[in-house]
Amino acid sequence: MLESCLPRGRFGGVGYSSFLLSILALAVFGLSPAMANATDNRSAPPLPLEWQAEKLRDHPLVGKIYDPTSGAFVSADALAKALALARFPLLGEIHDNPDHHLWQAWGIRAISKLRGSRIVEGAPQIDMIAMEMLSVDQYEGIDKFYGRNARVPRVRKPRAFGRIVKWKESGWPDFKIYEPIIAQAQYEQIVVAPASPTREANRGVSQKGLEGYLGAGEVSRLALIDGLPANRQDALLQEIEDSHCGLMPKQHFPRMADVQRYRDAVMADALLSPGNEKGAILIAGNGHVRRDRGVAVYLEARGAATQSIVAVGKVEVVDDEVDPSAYTVKTEDGTPLYDFVVFTPRVDREDPCVRMKAMFERIKKSSAAKKATTDAAPDKKEDVKETEKQ
């Protein structure tokens, strides 16, 4: 049986104190009082411009918000209003950049604040924040964090979330940089839920293919049956090859593309799970929130209106490149990847290809050692037989 991605509901009777949570957000993350409490100010919350990433903080594009469709920079108010009007705000990230998570927390705050000030009357109700970093087999920990089924529910601090869901075992970057998202979700009283399938399910698709693992009915329900247009499938395969530094055998790429598409479709399923006309926020990598082949494709295939989706990509700036259109914000045919792009400083990280080459070398050595052991095994058996004869 495939796991259900249905959320477990809002806070209900848990009884969180807005005052306590606002003070907590201020104490832990240094959010300004204007950002946390200005309910009669109809403008966007202050932007999180105290940068955490260290490289290129002074770059001219840093902190700018860009609309790839119009080719113009836009204001924080314009982005906030677009997010607040959306049924499905898709908030992208580069996973290890802490500034991207602060901007996601800002997006959650902006949506709630503008809706609270009645600037965006009629916007769909948002009951859930679905996170790529959480899979459906972590519901036990999520339920514990929210005190569901507890005889005496209690308020937990945001930092407890990582411990309770065993974040360290997940392989994602340090929970500390994701903590502002949980804190803001608590403050706005919106539940956090999983967006991703389990690793076991990903492996099943990788080994058996979409229909072989899921069955024809589930493939159809998730809108995976038609596949991507040829040019976008080719681009996805090329991206898989590039991201694996040319080290992965090409025969694996089609199944890896299946897994990517499956994850996008499951994320869309999670966003749709609150019900018709309700909405949800997605926290996920830039690759999942891109409009040409990411989650938006599967939302639209299942009936969501194009204009109900707003995708925001986060892009790290490059030294000496000040033209926003020179960054990867459109496909080769000119289709915008995102509705808005936020430019941020860069994280100082090791070249991923260096790390990947080292990993592949370890795998090759391990495989060679196993083969040598296997090849030697028959000789050992013969030695045993000779000993027994003697």
Coordinates of C-alpha atoms in Angstrom, one line a residue:
M1 CA 0.0 0.0 0.0
L2 CA 1.2 3.5 -0.8
E3 CA 1.3 5.9 2.1
S4 CA -1.3 8.6 2.3
C5 CA -0.1 12.2 2.1
L6 CA -3.2 13.6 3.8
P7 CA -2.3 16.2 6.5
R8 CA -3.5 15.6 10.1
G9 CA -5.4 18.9 10.5
R10 CA -4.9 22.3 12.1
F11 CA -3.9 22.9 15.6
G12 CA -7.5 22.3 16.8
G13 CA -7.6 22.2 20.5
V14 CA -3.9 22.3 21.1
G15 CA -4.3 25.9 22.4
Y16 CA -1.1 27.7 21.2
S17 CA -0.7 31.2 22.6
S18 CA -0.1 33.8 19.9
F19 CA 1.6 36.0 22.4
L20 CA 4.0 33.3 23.5
L21 CA 4.9 32.3 20.0
S22 CA 5.5 35.9 18.9
I23 CA 7.8 36.5 21.8
L24 CA 9.5 33.2 21.0
A25 CA 10.0 34.2 17.4
L26 CA 11.5 37.6 18.5
A27 CA 13.8 36.0 21.0
V28 CA 15.1 33.2 18.9
F29 CA 15.4 34.7 15.4
G30 CA 15.6 38.5 16.1
L31 CA 12.5 39.2 14.0
S32 CA 11.5 42.8 14.2
P33 CA 8.4 43.8 16.2
A34 CA 7.1 45.3 12.9
M35 CA 7.4 41.9 11.2
A36 CA 5.9 40.0 14.1
N37 CA 3.1 42.3 15.3
A38 CA 2.2 45.1 12.9
T39 CA -1.4 44.0 12.1
D40 CA -2.7 47.4 11.0
N41 CA 0.2 48.1 8.6
R42 CA -1.0 46.9 5.1
S43 CA 2.5 46.7 3.6
A44 CA 4.7 43.6 3.3
P45 CA 6.8 42.7 6.4
P46 CA 10.4 43.9 6.5
L47 CA 12.7 41.9 4.3
P48 CA 15.3 39.6 5.9
L49 CA 18.3 41.4 4.7
E50 CA 20.8 40.6 7.5
W51 CA 22.6 38.1 5.4
Q52 CA 23.8 34.8 6.8
A53 CA 25.7 33.5 3.7
E54 CA 29.1 35.1 3.4
K55 CA 30.1 35.4 -0.2
L56 CA 29.2 38.4 -2.4
R57 CA 27.0 40.2 0.1
D58 CA 27.7 43.5 -1.6
H59 CA 26.8 42.3 -5.1
P60 CA 24.4 44.8 -6.8
L61 CA 21.7 42.1 -7.3
V62 CA 21.6 40.9 -3.7
G63 CA 18.2 41.5 -2.1
K64 CA 16.5 42.3 -5.4
I65 CA 13.3 40.6 -6.5
Y66 CA 13.0 40.0 -10.2
D67 CA 10.1 39.1 -12.5
P68 CA 11.5 37.0 -15.4
T69 CA 8.3 37.5 -17.4
S70 CA 8.4 41.3 -17.5
G71 CA 12.2 41.5 -17.2
A72 CA 11.8 44.0 -14.3
F73 CA 12.6 44.2 -10.6
V74 CA 9.5 44.4 -8.4
S75 CA 8.9 45.6 -4.8
A76 CA 8.5 43.4 -1.7
D77 CA 4.9 44.6 -1.6
A78 CA 4.3 43.2 -5.1
L79 CA 5.8 39.8 -4.2
A80 CA 3.9 39.7 -0.9
K81 CA 0.6 40.4 -2.5
A82 CA 1.1 37.8 -5.3
L83 CA 1.9 35.2 -2.6
A84 CA -1.1 36.2 -0.5
L85 CA -3.5 35.9 -3.4
A86 CA -2.1 32.5 -4.5
R87 CA -3.7 29.2 -3.7
F88 CA -0.4 27.4 -4.0
P89 CA 2.7 29.5 -3.1
L90 CA 5.8 27.5 -4.0
L91 CA 8.8 28.7 -2.1
G92 CA 12.1 27.4 -3.5
E93 CA 15.5 27.2 -2.1
I94 CA 19.1 26.0 -2.3
H95 CA 19.1 23.7 0.6
D96 CA 22.2 24.7 2.4
N97 CA 21.7 28.5 2.1
P98 CA 20.3 29.8 5.4
D99 CA 19.1 33.1 3.8
H100 CA 16.8 31.1 1.6
H101 CA 15.0 29.7 4.6
L102 CA 14.7 33.2 6.2
W103 CA 13.1 34.4 2.9
Q104 CA 10.7 31.4 3.0
A105 CA 9.7 32.3 6.6
W106 CA 9.2 35.9 5.3
G107 CA 6.9 34.5 2.6
I108 CA 4.8 32.7 5.2
R109 CA 4.6 35.8 7.3
A110 CA 3.7 38.0 4.3
I111 CA 0.9 35.7 3.2
S112 CA -0.7 35.7 6.7
K113 CA -0.1 39.4 7.3
L114 CA -1.7 40.6 4.1
R115 CA -4.6 38.3 4.4
G116 CA -5.1 39.4 8.0
S117 CA -5.2 43.1 6.9
R118 CA -7.9 42.1 4.3
I119 CA -5.9 43.3 1.3
V120 CA -6.6 40.1 -0.5
E121 CA -10.2 39.3 0.2
G122 CA -11.4 36.0 -1.3
A123 CA -8.0 34.3 -1.3
P124 CA -8.2 30.5 -0.7
Q125 CA -7.7 29.3 2.9
I126 CA -4.2 28.0 3.5
D127 CA -4.2 25.2 6.1
M128 CA -0.8 23.6 5.6
I129 CA 2.9 24.1 4.9
A130 CA 4.2 21.0 3.1
M131 CA 8.0 20.5 3.3
E132 CA 10.1 18.5 0.8
M133 CA 12.4 17.6 3.7
L134 CA 9.7 15.6 5.5
S135 CA 8.4 12.2 4.2
V136 CA 5.1 10.6 5.1
D137 CA 6.8 8.0 7.4
Q138 CA 7.7 10.9 9.8
Y139 CA 4.1 11.5 10.8
E140 CA 4.6 9.8 14.2
G141 CA 7.2 12.5 15.1
I142 CA 5.1 15.3 13.7
D143 CA 2.1 14.1 15.6
K144 CA 4.2 14.1 18.8
F145 CA 5.4 17.6 18.2
Y146 CA 1.9 19.0 17.8
G147 CA 0.6 16.9 20.8
R148 CA -2.0 15.1 18.7
N149 CA -3.6 12.3 20.7
A150 CA -1.8 13.5 23.8
R151 CA -3.9 13.7 27.0
V152 CA -2.3 17.1 27.9
P153 CA -1.0 18.9 24.8
R154 CA 1.7 21.4 25.4
V155 CA 3.5 24.1 23.5
R156 CA 6.8 23.0 22.1
K157 CA 9.6 25.3 21.0
P158 CA 10.5 25.2 17.3
R159 CA 13.9 23.7 17.9
A160 CA 12.2 20.6 19.4
F161 CA 10.8 19.8 16.0
G162 CA 14.1 18.7 14.6
R163 CA 14.8 16.4 17.5
I164 CA 11.3 14.8 17.5
V165 CA 11.2 14.1 13.8
K166 CA 14.9 12.8 13.9
W167 CA 16.0 15.4 11.4
K168 CA 19.7 14.5 11.9
E169 CA 19.0 11.1 10.4
S170 CA 17.4 12.5 7.3
G171 CA 20.5 13.7 5.5
W172 CA 19.3 17.3 5.1
P173 CA 21.4 20.3 6.1
D174 CA 21.4 21.3 9.8
F175 CA 17.9 21.8 11.2
K176 CA 19.0 25.1 12.7
I177 CA 18.8 26.8 9.3
Y178 CA 15.2 25.4 8.8
E179 CA 14.1 26.4 12.3
P180 CA 12.8 29.9 11.2
I181 CA 10.2 28.1 9.0
I182 CA 8.9 26.1 11.8
A183 CA 8.8 29.1 14.1
Q184 CA 6.9 31.2 11.6
A185 CA 4.5 28.3 10.9
Q186 CA 3.8 28.1 14.6
Y187 CA 3.3 31.8 14.9
E188 CA 0.8 31.9 12.0
Q189 CA -0.9 28.7 13.4
I190 CA -0.4 26.7 10.2
V191 CA 0.5 23.1 10.5
V192 CA 3.7 21.6 8.9
A193 CA 3.2 18.4 7.0
P194 CA 5.3 16.1 4.8
A195 CA 5.5 16.7 1.0
S196 CA 7.8 13.8 0.0
P197 CA 7.3 10.0 -0.5
T198 CA 9.4 7.6 1.6
R199 CA 12.9 6.5 0.5
E200 CA 11.4 3.0 0.1
A201 CA 8.9 4.4 -2.4
N202 CA 11.6 6.3 -4.3
R203 CA 13.7 3.1 -4.5
G204 CA 10.6 1.1 -5.7
V205 CA 10.1 3.6 -8.6
S206 CA 13.8 3.5 -9.4
Q207 CA 13.9 -0.3 -9.6
K208 CA 10.5 -1.1 -11.1
G209 CA 9.5 2.1 -12.9
L210 CA 6.4 4.2 -12.3
E211 CA 3.8 1.8 -13.5
G212 CA 5.7 -1.3 -12.3
Y213 CA 5.8 0.1 -8.7
L214 CA 2.7 2.3 -8.5
G215 CA 0.3 0.5 -10.8
A216 CA -1.6 2.1 -13.7
G217 CA -4.3 3.5 -11.4
E218 CA -1.9 5.5 -9.2
V219 CA 0.1 6.7 -12.2
S220 CA -3.1 8.1 -13.7
R221 CA -4.3 9.6 -10.4
L222 CA -1.0 11.4 -9.9
A223 CA -1.1 12.7 -13.5
L224 CA 2.2 10.9 -14.4
I225 CA 0.7 8.9 -17.3
D226 CA 1.5 11.4 -20.1
G227 CA 5.1 12.1 -19.2
L228 CA 6.9 15.4 -20.0
P229 CA 7.2 16.9 -23.5
A230 CA 10.3 15.5 -25.3
N231 CA 12.3 18.7 -25.0
R232 CA 11.7 19.0 -21.3
Q233 CA 12.4 15.3 -20.7
D234 CA 15.7 15.7 -22.5
A235 CA 16.5 18.8 -20.4
L236 CA 15.8 16.9 -17.3
L237 CA 18.0 14.0 -18.4
Q238 CA 20.8 16.5 -19.2
E239 CA 20.4 18.1 -15.7
I240 CA 20.7 14.7 -14.1
E241 CA 23.9 14.0 -16.0
D242 CA 25.3 17.4 -15.1
S243 CA 24.4 17.2 -11.4
H244 CA 26.2 13.8 -11.2
C245 CA 29.3 15.4 -12.8
G246 CA 29.2 13.0 -15.8
L247 CA 30.1 10.1 -13.5
M248 CA 26.8 8.2 -13.5
P249 CA 26.2 5.6 -16.4
K250 CA 23.5 7.0 -18.7
Q251 CA 21.4 3.9 -18.7
H252 CA 20.3 4.9 -15.1
F253 CA 19.0 8.4 -16.2
P254 CA 15.5 7.5 -17.3
R255 CA 14.6 5.8 -14.0
M256 CA 16.2 8.7 -12.1
A257 CA 14.0 11.0 -14.1
D258 CA 11.0 8.8 -13.1
V259 CA 11.9 9.3 -9.5
Q260 CA 12.2 13.1 -9.9
R261 CA 8.8 13.2 -11.6
Y262 CA 7.2 11.0 -9.0
R263 CA 8.5 13.2 -6.2
D264 CA 7.1 16.3 -7.9
A265 CA 3.7 14.5 -8.4
V266 CA 3.6 13.4 -4.7
M267 CA 4.4 17.0 -3.6
A268 CA 1.5 18.2 -5.7
D269 CA -0.7 15.5 -4.2
A270 CA 0.2 16.8 -0.7
L271 CA -0.7 20.4 -1.6
L272 CA -4.0 19.2 -3.0
S273 CA -4.9 17.1 0.0
P274 CA -6.5 19.8 2.2
G275 CA -9.4 19.7 -0.2
N276 CA -11.1 21.6 -3.1
E277 CA -10.6 25.3 -3.1
K278 CA -8.2 25.2 -0.1
G279 CA -4.5 26.0 -0.5
A280 CA -1.1 25.0 0.8
I281 CA 2.5 26.4 0.8
L282 CA 5.3 24.3 -0.5
I283 CA 8.9 24.5 0.9
A284 CA 11.2 22.7 -1.6
G285 CA 14.3 23.0 -3.7
N286 CA 14.3 25.2 -6.7
G287 CA 14.1 22.2 -9.0
H288 CA 10.8 21.2 -7.6
V289 CA 9.2 24.7 -7.7
R290 CA 10.1 25.5 -11.4
R291 CA 7.0 25.9 -13.5
D292 CA 8.2 24.1 -16.7
R293 CA 8.5 20.6 -15.2
G294 CA 8.1 20.7 -11.4
V295 CA 5.2 20.6 -9.0
A296 CA 3.2 23.2 -10.9
V297 CA 2.9 20.8 -13.9
Y298 CA 1.1 18.2 -11.7
L299 CA -1.1 20.8 -9.9
E300 CA -2.3 22.1 -13.3
A301 CA -2.8 18.6 -14.7
R302 CA -5.1 17.9 -11.7
G303 CA -7.2 21.0 -12.2
A304 CA -5.4 23.8 -10.4
A305 CA -5.6 27.1 -12.4
T306 CA -2.3 28.4 -13.7
Q307 CA -2.9 31.8 -12.0
S308 CA -3.5 30.1 -8.6
I309 CA 0.2 29.1 -8.5
V310 CA 3.1 31.4 -7.6
A311 CA 6.6 30.0 -7.8
V312 CA 9.5 31.8 -6.2
G313 CA 13.1 30.7 -7.0
K314 CA 16.1 31.7 -4.9
V315 CA 19.3 32.3 -6.9
E316 CA 22.8 32.9 -5.6
V317 CA 24.6 35.7 -7.3
V318 CA 27.8 35.2 -9.4
D319 CA 30.8 37.6 -9.2
D320 CA 30.8 40.1 -12.1
E321 CA 27.4 39.1 -13.4
V322 CA 24.9 41.9 -12.7
D323 CA 22.3 41.2 -15.5
P324 CA 19.4 39.3 -13.9
S325 CA 18.4 37.7 -17.2
A326 CA 21.8 36.1 -17.6
Y327 CA 21.0 33.8 -14.7
T328 CA 19.1 30.6 -15.2
V329 CA 15.6 32.1 -14.9
K330 CA 14.2 30.8 -18.2
T331 CA 14.2 27.7 -20.3
E332 CA 15.9 27.6 -23.7
D333 CA 12.6 28.3 -25.4
G334 CA 12.1 31.4 -23.2
T335 CA 9.6 29.9 -20.6
P336 CA 10.2 31.5 -17.2
L337 CA 11.2 29.0 -14.6
Y338 CA 9.7 31.1 -11.8
D339 CA 7.2 33.9 -11.4
F340 CA 9.7 35.7 -9.1
V341 CA 13.4 35.3 -8.4
V342 CA 15.1 36.5 -5.2
F343 CA 18.8 37.1 -5.5
T344 CA 21.0 36.3 -2.4
P345 CA 24.6 35.9 -1.4
R346 CA 26.4 32.6 -2.0
V347 CA 27.3 29.9 0.5
D348 CA 31.0 29.1 0.5
R349 CA 30.8 25.3 -0.3
E350 CA 33.1 22.7 -1.7
D351 CA 32.8 21.9 -5.4
P352 CA 30.2 19.1 -5.4
C353 CA 31.9 17.3 -8.2
V354 CA 35.1 16.9 -6.0
R355 CA 33.0 15.2 -3.3
M356 CA 31.1 13.1 -5.8
K357 CA 34.3 11.9 -7.5
A358 CA 35.6 10.8 -4.1
M359 CA 32.3 9.0 -3.4
F360 CA 32.4 7.1 -6.7
E361 CA 36.1 6.2 -6.1
R362 CA 35.1 4.6 -2.7
I363 CA 32.2 2.7 -4.4
K364 CA 34.6 1.4 -7.1
K365 CA 37.1 0.3 -4.5
S366 CA 34.4 -1.4 -2.5
S367 CA 33.0 -3.2 -5.5
A368 CA 36.5 -4.3 -6.5
A369 CA 37.2 -5.7 -3.0
K370 CA 33.9 -7.6 -3.0
K371 CA 34.7 -9.0 -6.5
A372 CA 38.1 -10.1 -5.3
T373 CA 36.6 -11.8 -2.3
T374 CA 34.0 -13.6 -4.5
D375 CA 36.6 -14.7 -7.0
A376 CA 38.8 -16.1 -4.2
A377 CA 35.9 -18.0 -2.6
P378 CA 36.0 -21.1 -4.9
D379 CA 39.7 -21.6 -4.1
K380 CA 38.9 -21.6 -0.5
K381 CA 36.2 -24.2 -1.0
E382 CA 38.6 -26.4 -2.8
D383 CA 41.1 -26.1 0.1
V384 CA 38.4 -27.2 2.5
K385 CA 37.6 -30.2 0.3
E386 CA 41.3 -31.2 0.1
T387 CA 41.6 -30.9 3.9
E388 CA 38.5 -33.1 4.4
K389 CA 40.0 -35.7 2.1
Q390 CA 43.1 -35.8 4.2

